[in-house]
CSV table of C-alpha atoms in Angstrom, one decimal:
chain,number,residue,atom,x,y,z
A,250,MET,CA,1.4,312.4,190.6
A,251,THR,CA,-1.2,309.4,191.6
A,252,ALA,CA,-0.8,306.7,193.8
A,253,MET,CA,-1.1,302.9,192.5
A,254,ALA,CA,-4.5,301.4,193.2
A,255,SER,CA,-4.0,298.6,195.9
A,256,THR,CA,-6.1,295.3,195.5
A,257,SER,CA,-8.7,293.8,197.9
A,258,ARG,CA,-6.5,290.8,199.1
A,259,THR,CA,-6.8,290.3,203.1
A,260,THR,CA,-4.8,287.5,203.5
A,261,ASP,CA,-3.5,287.2,207.0
A,262,PRO,CA,0.4,288.6,207.4
A,263,PRO,CA,2.7,286.3,208.2
A,264,ASN,CA,4.4,285.6,212.0
A,265,ALA,CA,8.1,285.4,210.5
A,266,THR,CA,8.6,282.2,213.0
A,267,ASP,CA,11.2,281.4,210.1
A,268,ASP,CA,13.3,283.8,209.7
A,269,GLN,CA,12.4,286.6,212.4
A,270,PRO,CA,15.0,289.2,212.7
A,271,VAL,CA,17.0,290.0,215.8
A,272,ALA,CA,15.6,292.6,217.9
A,273,ALA,CA,17.5,296.1,217.6
A,274,GLN,CA,17.1,299.3,219.0
A,275,PRO,CA,17.6,302.4,216.6
A,276,VAL,CA,20.1,305.4,216.9
A,277,SER,CA,20.5,308.4,216.0
A,278,PHE,CA,23.7,310.3,214.9
A,279,ALA,CA,24.3,311.5,218.4
A,280,ALA,CA,23.8,307.9,219.9
A,281,THR,CA,26.6,306.3,217.1
A,282,GLY,CA,29.1,303.8,219.1
A,283,THR,CA,26.9,302.5,221.7
A,284,ALA,CA,25.9,298.8,222.1
A,285,VAL,CA,22.8,297.9,220.5
A,286,ALA,CA,20.8,295.1,221.4
A,287,GLY,CA,20.9,292.2,219.6
A,288,THR,CA,24.1,293.2,218.1
A,289,THR,CA,27.5,293.7,220.1
A,290,ALA,CA,29.2,296.8,220.9
A,291,VAL,CA,30.8,299.0,218.0
A,292,ALA,CA,34.3,299.7,218.4
A,293,ALA,CA,35.9,302.6,216.1
A,294,ALA,CA,37.7,301.1,213.1
A,295,ALA,CA,40.9,302.6,211.3
A,296,VAL,CA,40.1,301.9,207.8
A,297,GLY,CA,42.4,302.8,204.7
A,298,ILE,CA,40.5,305.6,202.2
A,299,ALA,CA,40.9,305.9,198.7
A,300,GLY,CA,39.8,308.2,196.3
A,301,VAL,CA,36.2,308.5,195.0
A,302,TRP,CA,35.9,307.6,191.4
A,303,SER,CA,32.8,309.9,189.8
A,304,GLY,CA,30.5,308.9,186.7
A,305,ALA,CA,29.5,311.5,184.6
A,306,VAL,CA,25.6,312.2,184.3
A,307,GLY,CA,24.3,312.3,180.7
A,308,ARG,CA,20.7,314.1,180.3
A,309,ARG,CA,19.5,312.4,177.4
A,310,SER,CA,16.1,310.7,177.3
A,311,ASN,CA,15.3,307.4,178.1
A,312,ARG,CA,15.1,304.9,175.3
A,313,GLY,CA,12.0,303.6,176.3
A,314,GLY,CA,9.3,302.6,178.8
A,315,TRP,CA,8.6,299.4,180.6
A,316,GLU,CA,6.7,297.0,178.8
A,317,PRO,CA,5.5,294.0,180.7
A,318,VAL,CA,4.9,290.8,179.0
A,319,VAL,CA,1.5,289.6,180.4
A,320,ALA,CA,-0.3,291.7,182.8
A,321,ARG,CA,-0.6,295.6,182.2
A,322,PRO,CA,-2.4,296.7,185.9
A,323,ALA,CA,-3.5,300.2,186.2
A,324,GLY,CA,-0.6,302.6,186.5
A,325,SER,CA,2.1,300.2,185.9
A,326,ALA,CA,3.0,300.4,182.2
A,327,GLY,CA,4.6,304.1,181.7
A,328,HIS,CA,4.3,305.3,185.4
A,329,ARG,CA,6.7,307.0,186.9
A,330,PRO,CA,6.5,306.5,190.4
A,331,GLY,CA,6.5,309.3,193.0
A,332,ARG,CA,6.4,310.0,196.4
A,333,ALA,CA,2.4,309.7,196.9
A,334,ASP,CA,3.2,305.7,195.7
A,335,LEU,CA,5.8,305.4,198.3
A,336,LEU,CA,3.6,306.1,200.7
A,337,ALA,CA,0.9,303.9,199.1
A,338,ALA,CA,3.5,301.3,199.1
A,339,ALA,CA,4.6,301.8,203.0
A,340,SER,CA,1.2,301.3,204.2
A,341,ARG,CA,0.4,298.3,201.9
A,342,ILE,CA,3.2,296.1,203.0
A,343,ALA,CA,3.3,297.1,206.6
A,344,PRO,CA,1.6,293.9,207.9
A,345,TYR,CA,4.4,292.1,206.4
A,346,VAL,CA,7.5,294.0,206.6
A,347,VAL,CA,9.3,295.4,209.7
A,348,ARG,CA,10.6,298.6,209.9
A,349,THR,CA,14.6,298.0,210.1
A,350,PRO,CA,16.6,300.2,212.7
A,351,LEU,CA,19.3,302.4,212.3
A,352,LEU,CA,22.3,301.1,214.1
A,353,PRO,CA,25.8,302.4,214.8
A,354,GLY,CA,28.5,302.2,212.3
A,355,PRO,CA,32.3,302.7,212.5
A,356,ARG,CA,34.1,305.8,212.5
A,357,THR,CA,36.8,305.9,210.2
A,358,THR,CA,40.1,307.5,211.5
A,359,ALA,CA,41.1,309.2,208.3
A,360,SER,CA,38.1,311.1,207.4
A,361,GLY,CA,35.9,311.4,210.9
A,362,THR,CA,32.8,310.0,208.9
A,363,GLU,CA,29.8,309.7,211.6
A,364,LEU,CA,28.3,306.8,210.2
A,365,LEU,CA,24.9,305.0,210.5
A,366,LEU,CA,23.7,301.7,208.8
A,367,LYS,CA,20.2,300.6,207.6
A,368,ALA,CA,20.0,297.6,208.8
A,369,GLU,CA,17.9,295.9,206.0
A,370,HIS,CA,19.9,292.3,206.8
A,371,LEU,CA,17.5,292.2,209.6
A,372,GLN,CA,14.4,292.3,207.2
A,373,LEU,CA,12.1,289.9,206.8
A,374,GLY,CA,13.4,287.0,203.7
A,375,GLY,CA,16.8,288.7,205.2
A,376,SER,CA,17.1,291.6,202.8
A,377,PHE,CA,15.2,294.9,201.3
A,378,LYS,CA,13.9,292.7,198.5
A,379,MET,CA,10.8,292.1,200.9
A,380,ARG,CA,9.6,295.4,200.0
A,381,GLY,CA,9.3,295.7,197.1
A,382,ALA,CA,8.0,292.0,196.2
A,383,ALA,CA,5.3,292.4,199.1
A,384,ASN,CA,4.2,295.6,197.1
A,385,ALA,CA,3.8,294.4,193.9
A,386,VAL,CA,1.9,291.0,194.7
A,387,LEU,CA,-0.3,292.8,197.0
A,388,ALA,CA,-1.3,295.4,194.4
A,389,LEU,CA,-1.4,293.1,191.4
A,390,GLY,CA,-3.7,290.5,193.0
A,391,ALA,CA,-1.7,287.9,190.7
A,392,GLU,CA,-2.3,284.4,191.3
A,393,ARG,CA,0.4,283.3,189.0
A,394,VAL,CA,3.9,285.2,189.4
A,395,VAL,CA,6.7,284.6,187.4
A,396,THR,CA,10.2,286.5,188.1
A,397,GLY,CA,14.1,286.5,187.2
A,398,SER,CA,16.0,286.7,190.5
A,399,SER,CA,19.8,286.5,191.7
A,400,GLY,CA,18.3,285.1,195.3
A,401,ASN,CA,17.0,287.6,197.7
A,402,HIS,CA,14.3,288.7,195.2
A,403,GLY,CA,13.1,285.3,194.4
A,404,ILE,CA,13.1,284.3,198.3
A,405,ALA,CA,11.2,287.4,199.1
A,406,LEU,CA,8.8,286.9,196.7
A,407,ALA,CA,8.7,282.9,198.0
A,408,ARG,CA,7.8,284.0,201.4
A,409,ILE,CA,5.1,286.2,200.5
A,410,ALA,CA,3.5,283.8,197.5
A,411,ARG,CA,3.5,280.6,200.2
A,412,THR,CA,1.6,283.8,202.3
A,413,LEU,CA,-0.4,284.3,199.6
A,414,GLY,CA,-1.1,281.1,198.1
A,415,ILE,CA,0.6,282.2,194.8
A,416,ARG,CA,2.1,279.7,192.6
A,417,LEU,CA,5.8,281.3,191.7
A,418,THR,CA,8.3,280.3,189.0
A,419,VAL,CA,11.7,282.1,189.9
A,420,VAL,CA,14.4,281.9,187.0
A,421,LEU,CA,17.9,282.3,188.1
A,422,ALA,CA,21.1,283.1,186.4
A,423,ALA,CA,24.2,280.8,185.8
A,424,GLY,CA,26.1,282.3,188.8
A,425,ALA,CA,23.2,281.7,191.2
A,426,THR,CA,24.2,280.9,194.6
A,427,PRO,CA,23.3,277.4,195.1
A,428,ALA,CA,22.1,277.7,198.7
A,429,LYS,CA,19.9,280.8,197.6
A,430,ALA,CA,18.2,278.3,194.7
A,431,ALA,CA,17.5,275.5,197.7
A,432,ALA,CA,15.9,278.5,200.1
A,433,ILE,CA,13.4,279.4,197.3
A,434,ARG,CA,12.2,275.9,196.7
A,435,ALA,CA,11.9,275.0,200.5
A,436,LEU,CA,9.8,278.1,200.1
A,437,GLY,CA,7.5,276.7,197.9
A,438,ALA,CA,8.5,277.8,194.8
A,439,GLU,CA,9.6,276.4,191.6
A,440,THR,CA,13.2,277.2,190.6
A,441,VAL,CA,14.3,277.3,186.7
A,442,GLN,CA,17.7,277.8,185.7
A,443,VAL,CA,19.2,279.7,182.4
A,444,GLN,CA,23.1,279.0,181.2
A,445,GLY,CA,24.0,282.3,181.0
A,446,GLY,CA,24.3,285.6,182.7
A,447,VAL,CA,21.1,288.5,184.0
A,448,ALA,CA,20.0,289.4,180.7
A,449,GLU,CA,19.4,285.7,179.4
A,450,ARG,CA,17.6,285.1,183.1
A,451,GLU,CA,15.3,288.3,182.3
A,452,ASP,CA,14.8,286.8,178.9
A,453,ARG,CA,13.8,283.7,180.2
A,454,ALA,CA,11.5,285.1,182.6
A,455,ARG,CA,9.5,287.0,180.6
A,456,ALA,CA,9.4,284.3,177.8
A,457,LEU,CA,7.9,282.3,180.9
A,458,ALA,CA,5.4,284.8,182.0
A,459,ALA,CA,4.0,284.9,178.4
A,460,GLU,CA,4.0,281.2,178.3
A,461,ARG,CA,2.1,280.2,181.7
A,462,GLY,CA,-0.3,283.3,181.2
A,463,ALA,CA,1.6,284.5,184.4
A,464,VAL,CA,2.0,287.8,185.9
A,465,LEU,CA,5.8,289.2,185.9
A,466,VAL,CA,7.1,291.1,188.9
A,467,PRO,CA,11.1,292.2,188.4
A,468,SER,CA,13.6,292.2,190.7
A,469,SER,CA,13.9,296.0,190.2
A,470,ASP,CA,12.5,297.2,187.0
A,471,HIS,CA,8.7,298.0,187.8
A,472,PRO,CA,7.3,301.0,189.3
A,473,LEU,CA,5.6,299.0,192.3
A,474,VAL,CA,9.0,297.2,193.2
A,475,VAL,CA,10.5,300.5,192.9
A,476,ALA,CA,7.8,302.3,195.3
A,477,GLY,CA,8.4,299.3,197.8
A,478,GLN,CA,12.3,299.5,197.8
A,479,GLY,CA,11.5,303.6,198.5
A,480,THR,CA,10.2,302.8,201.9
A,481,VAL,CA,13.7,302.2,203.1
A,482,GLY,CA,14.5,305.7,202.1
A,483,LEU,CA,11.0,307.0,204.0
A,484,GLU,CA,12.2,305.4,207.2
A,485,LEU,CA,15.9,306.3,206.8
A,486,LEU,CA,15.1,309.9,206.4
A,487,ALA,CA,12.4,310.3,209.2
A,488,ASP,CA,14.5,308.4,211.8
A,489,ALA,CA,18.3,310.5,211.0
A,490,PRO,CA,16.9,313.7,209.1
A,491,GLY,CA,20.3,315.3,209.5
A,492,THR,CA,21.7,313.1,206.7
A,493,ASP,CA,24.0,314.1,204.9
A,494,THR,CA,24.8,311.5,202.2
A,495,VAL,CA,23.2,308.2,201.9
A,496,TYR,CA,25.1,305.3,200.6
A,497,VAL,CA,22.8,302.8,198.4
A,498,PRO,CA,24.4,299.4,196.7
A,499,THR,CA,23.1,299.4,193.0
A,500,GLY,CA,22.3,296.4,191.0
A,501,GLY,CA,19.1,296.6,188.9
A,502,GLY,CA,18.5,300.2,190.5
A,503,GLY,CA,15.1,299.7,192.2
A,504,LEU,CA,16.8,300.6,195.4
A,505,LEU,CA,18.9,303.5,194.2
A,506,ALA,CA,15.6,304.9,192.3
A,507,GLY,CA,13.5,304.3,195.7
A,508,LEU,CA,16.0,306.1,197.4
A,509,CYS,CA,16.4,309.3,194.7
A,510,LEU,CA,12.2,309.4,195.0
A,511,ALA,CA,11.9,309.2,198.9
A,512,ALA,CA,14.9,312.2,199.3
A,513,GLY,CA,12.9,314.1,196.5
A,514,ASP,CA,14.3,318.0,197.0
A,515,ARG,CA,15.6,317.5,200.2
A,516,PRO,CA,19.1,318.5,200.8
A,517,VAL,CA,20.9,315.1,201.0
A,518,ARG,CA,23.0,313.8,198.8
A,519,VAL,CA,22.1,310.4,196.9
A,520,VAL,CA,25.3,308.4,196.0
A,521,GLY,CA,24.9,304.7,194.3
A,522,VAL,CA,27.4,302.7,195.0
A,523,GLU,CA,28.4,299.7,192.2
A,524,PRO,CA,31.0,296.8,192.1
A,525,SER,CA,33.9,297.6,189.7
A,526,LEU,CA,33.5,294.6,187.3
A,527,THR,CA,29.7,295.5,186.6
A,528,PRO,CA,29.4,299.3,186.7
A,529,ARG,CA,26.3,299.4,184.4
A,530,TYR,CA,24.8,302.8,185.7
A,531,ALA,CA,27.5,304.6,185.6
A,532,ARG,CA,28.4,303.6,182.3
A,533,SER,CA,25.1,304.5,181.1
A,534,LEU,CA,24.9,307.7,182.5
A,535,ALA,CA,28.5,308.7,180.9
A,536,ALA,CA,26.9,307.5,177.7
A,537,GLY,CA,23.2,309.7,178.1
A,538,HIS,CA,21.4,306.1,177.6
A,539,PRO,CA,21.1,302.7,178.9
A,540,VAL,CA,24.0,300.3,177.6
A,541,ARG,CA,24.4,296.4,178.3
A,542,LEU,CA,27.6,295.6,179.8
A,543,PRO,CA,28.9,291.6,179.6
A,544,ALA,CA,28.0,289.1,182.7
A,545,SER,CA,29.7,289.8,185.6
A,546,THR,CA,31.5,286.9,188.6
A,547,THR,CA,31.6,289.8,191.1
A,548,VAL,CA,31.2,288.5,194.7
A,549,ALA,CA,28.4,290.7,195.1
A,550,ASP,CA,26.1,288.4,193.6
A,551,GLY,CA,22.9,290.2,193.9
A,552,LEU,CA,24.5,293.4,191.9
A,553,ARG,CA,25.6,291.3,188.9
A,554,GLY,CA,22.9,293.3,186.3
A,555,GLN,CA,24.2,293.7,182.9
A,556,SER,CA,22.2,297.1,182.1
A,557,PRO,CA,19.9,299.6,183.8
A,558,GLY,CA,16.3,299.2,184.5
A,559,ALA,CA,14.0,301.2,182.3
A,560,VAL,CA,11.9,302.4,185.2
A,561,PRO,CA,14.8,303.1,187.5
A,562,TYR,CA,16.6,304.8,185.1
A,563,PRO,CA,15.1,308.2,184.3
A,564,ILE,CA,14.8,308.6,188.0
A,565,ILE,CA,18.3,308.1,189.1
A,566,ARG,CA,19.7,309.9,185.9
A,567,ASP,CA,17.2,313.1,187.2
A,568,ARG,CA,18.4,312.8,191.0
A,569,VAL,CA,21.4,311.1,191.6
A,570,ASP,CA,24.4,313.3,193.3
A,571,ASP,CA,27.3,310.7,192.2
A,572,LEU,CA,28.2,307.0,191.3
A,573,ILE,CA,30.8,305.2,193.2
A,574,ALA,CA,32.7,302.0,192.0
A,575,VAL,CA,34.3,299.2,194.2
A,576,GLY,CA,36.4,296.2,194.0
A,577,ASP,CA,35.5,293.0,195.4
A,578,ALA,CA,38.4,293.1,197.7
A,579,GLU,CA,36.5,296.4,198.9
A,580,ILE,CA,33.9,294.6,199.5
A,581,LEU,CA,35.3,291.7,201.4
A,582,ALA,CA,36.7,293.6,203.6
A,583,ALA,CA,33.8,295.9,204.5
A,584,THR,CA,31.9,292.3,204.8
A,585,ALA,CA,34.3,291.4,207.6
A,586,LEU,CA,34.6,294.9,209.1
A,587,LEU,CA,30.5,294.6,209.4
A,588,HIS,CA,31.4,290.9,210.8
A,589,ARG,CA,33.2,292.4,213.4
A,590,LEU,CA,30.8,295.0,214.6
A,591,GLY,CA,27.8,292.3,214.3
A,592,VAL,CA,26.3,292.8,211.8
A,593,ASP,CA,25.8,289.7,209.7
A,594,ALA,CA,25.9,290.9,206.1
A,595,GLU,CA,26.4,289.2,202.8
A,596,PRO,CA,28.7,290.5,200.5
A,597,SER,CA,26.3,292.7,198.5
A,598,GLY,CA,24.6,293.8,201.6
A,599,ALA,CA,28.4,295.4,202.5
A,600,VAL,CA,28.7,297.3,199.0
A,601,ALA,CA,27.3,300.9,200.2
A,602,LEU,CA,29.7,300.2,203.2
A,603,ALA,CA,32.4,299.7,201.0
A,604,GLY,CA,31.6,303.0,199.0
A,605,ALA,CA,31.0,305.2,201.9
A,606,ILE,CA,34.7,304.1,203.2
A,607,ARG,CA,36.0,305.1,199.4
A,608,ALA,CA,34.3,308.2,199.4
A,609,GLY,CA,36.2,309.1,202.8
A,610,ARG,CA,34.2,312.2,203.5
A,611,ARG,CA,33.7,314.5,206.6
A,612,GLU,CA,29.9,313.5,207.1
A,613,ARG,CA,26.7,312.7,208.5
A,614,ALA,CA,26.5,309.6,206.3
A,615,VAL,CA,23.9,306.3,206.0
A,616,ALA,CA,24.7,303.3,204.7
A,617,ILE,CA,22.3,300.7,203.6
A,618,VAL,CA,22.9,297.1,204.3
A,619,SER,CA,20.7,295.5,202.0
A,620,GLY,CA,20.9,292.0,202.7
A,621,GLY,CA,22.2,289.3,205.2
A,622,ASN,CA,21.5,285.8,203.6
A,623,THR,CA,24.7,284.5,204.4
A,624,PRO,CA,25.5,280.6,204.4
A,625,ALA,CA,24.2,280.2,208.0
A,626,ARG,CA,20.9,282.0,207.5
A,627,LEU,CA,20.4,280.4,204.2
A,628,HIS,CA,20.8,277.2,205.6
A,629,HIS,CA,18.9,277.9,208.3
A,630,LEU,CA,15.8,279.1,206.3
A,631,THR,CA,16.0,276.0,203.6
A,632,HIS,CA,15.7,273.9,206.9
A,633,THR,CA,12.6,275.6,209.1
A,634,SER,CA,10.9,276.6,205.9
A,635,ALA,CA,10.5,272.8,204.5
A,636,HIS,CA,7.7,272.8,208.1
A,637,PRO,CA,6.4,276.1,208.4
A,638,LYS,CA,4.6,277.0,211.3
A,639,GLU,CA,1.0,278.4,210.5
A,640,PRO,CA,1.0,281.8,210.5
A,641,THR,CA,-0.7,283.7,213.4
A,642,PRO,CA,-3.4,286.1,212.6
């Protein structure tokens, strides 16, 4: 597989003064349960374990490839990313992201699971979305970008767009968190809100990109975005090579597809965790083709996608080992548990932990804490981004 070509854009990276993550030291499976700089000491937690729900995996071919509305950069349309694309992405985005640590997670008394947390809530922009956003805009070299987002992808794009001098429009669905919309605007981007759900949001974003002659950078359904998100997996598996299972929060599927690519043929289980109110990948894999679900109001606002992405779907179909559905009560319980452990995650960021708890397997596992854009952090980001400091080269 040939890696996607990089661009000549050479703007100096930011110094991240508006949302610099808390410093933290990585740990290994042998060091779980110890105190970590920047977090509180992790205490053992007794958590109830429920049975695992598995989605049947279909094997029929996908109904069509992703087709961009405006731009067709080399290697994107019809391109299925591979490991070479992940390695290229890791090199490309290195000045614009941080390598997030593995933190010790809770040890459940029922299963004895040895659990680590991949701390993407400490990523610049507050979530893993910075990786895919940075990879896409740096590789495409666009001057004007349109996207649809539940919030975190928009924040990530707005942050890097401000750094690179890109004009950005973010289309939000009706249920988007007002604080995330305010943070996007504070970073200098325009927001447009539709009255419907994620499907209507994506339709409007495609139409706006065509009208304005802009490049569409979807939140998950693009090879460059998937490759950027896959760098989470490259780091995780390098830092914890003995991992048995990785639990991945699943919305549009970009992160899960990226983890599938990073895992490749390694003997590691990749498990997607979806909100039970919107299990679009489980339903699609059971049907053997992508299906669209009604709009959802799950508390995991970043995981409300109604249908699988055309780029992530075949990657996930061919590699994922299992899919777990968790209810909103489980998500909120996992969020509260993380907060007690000193991990300031938002509900979407706690979904993978909820899945690991529900699975209840005796294993060495990693749950990805995908985001930490809590109300307090969004308030800080909104009020500090209005008058940003100049980046230091």
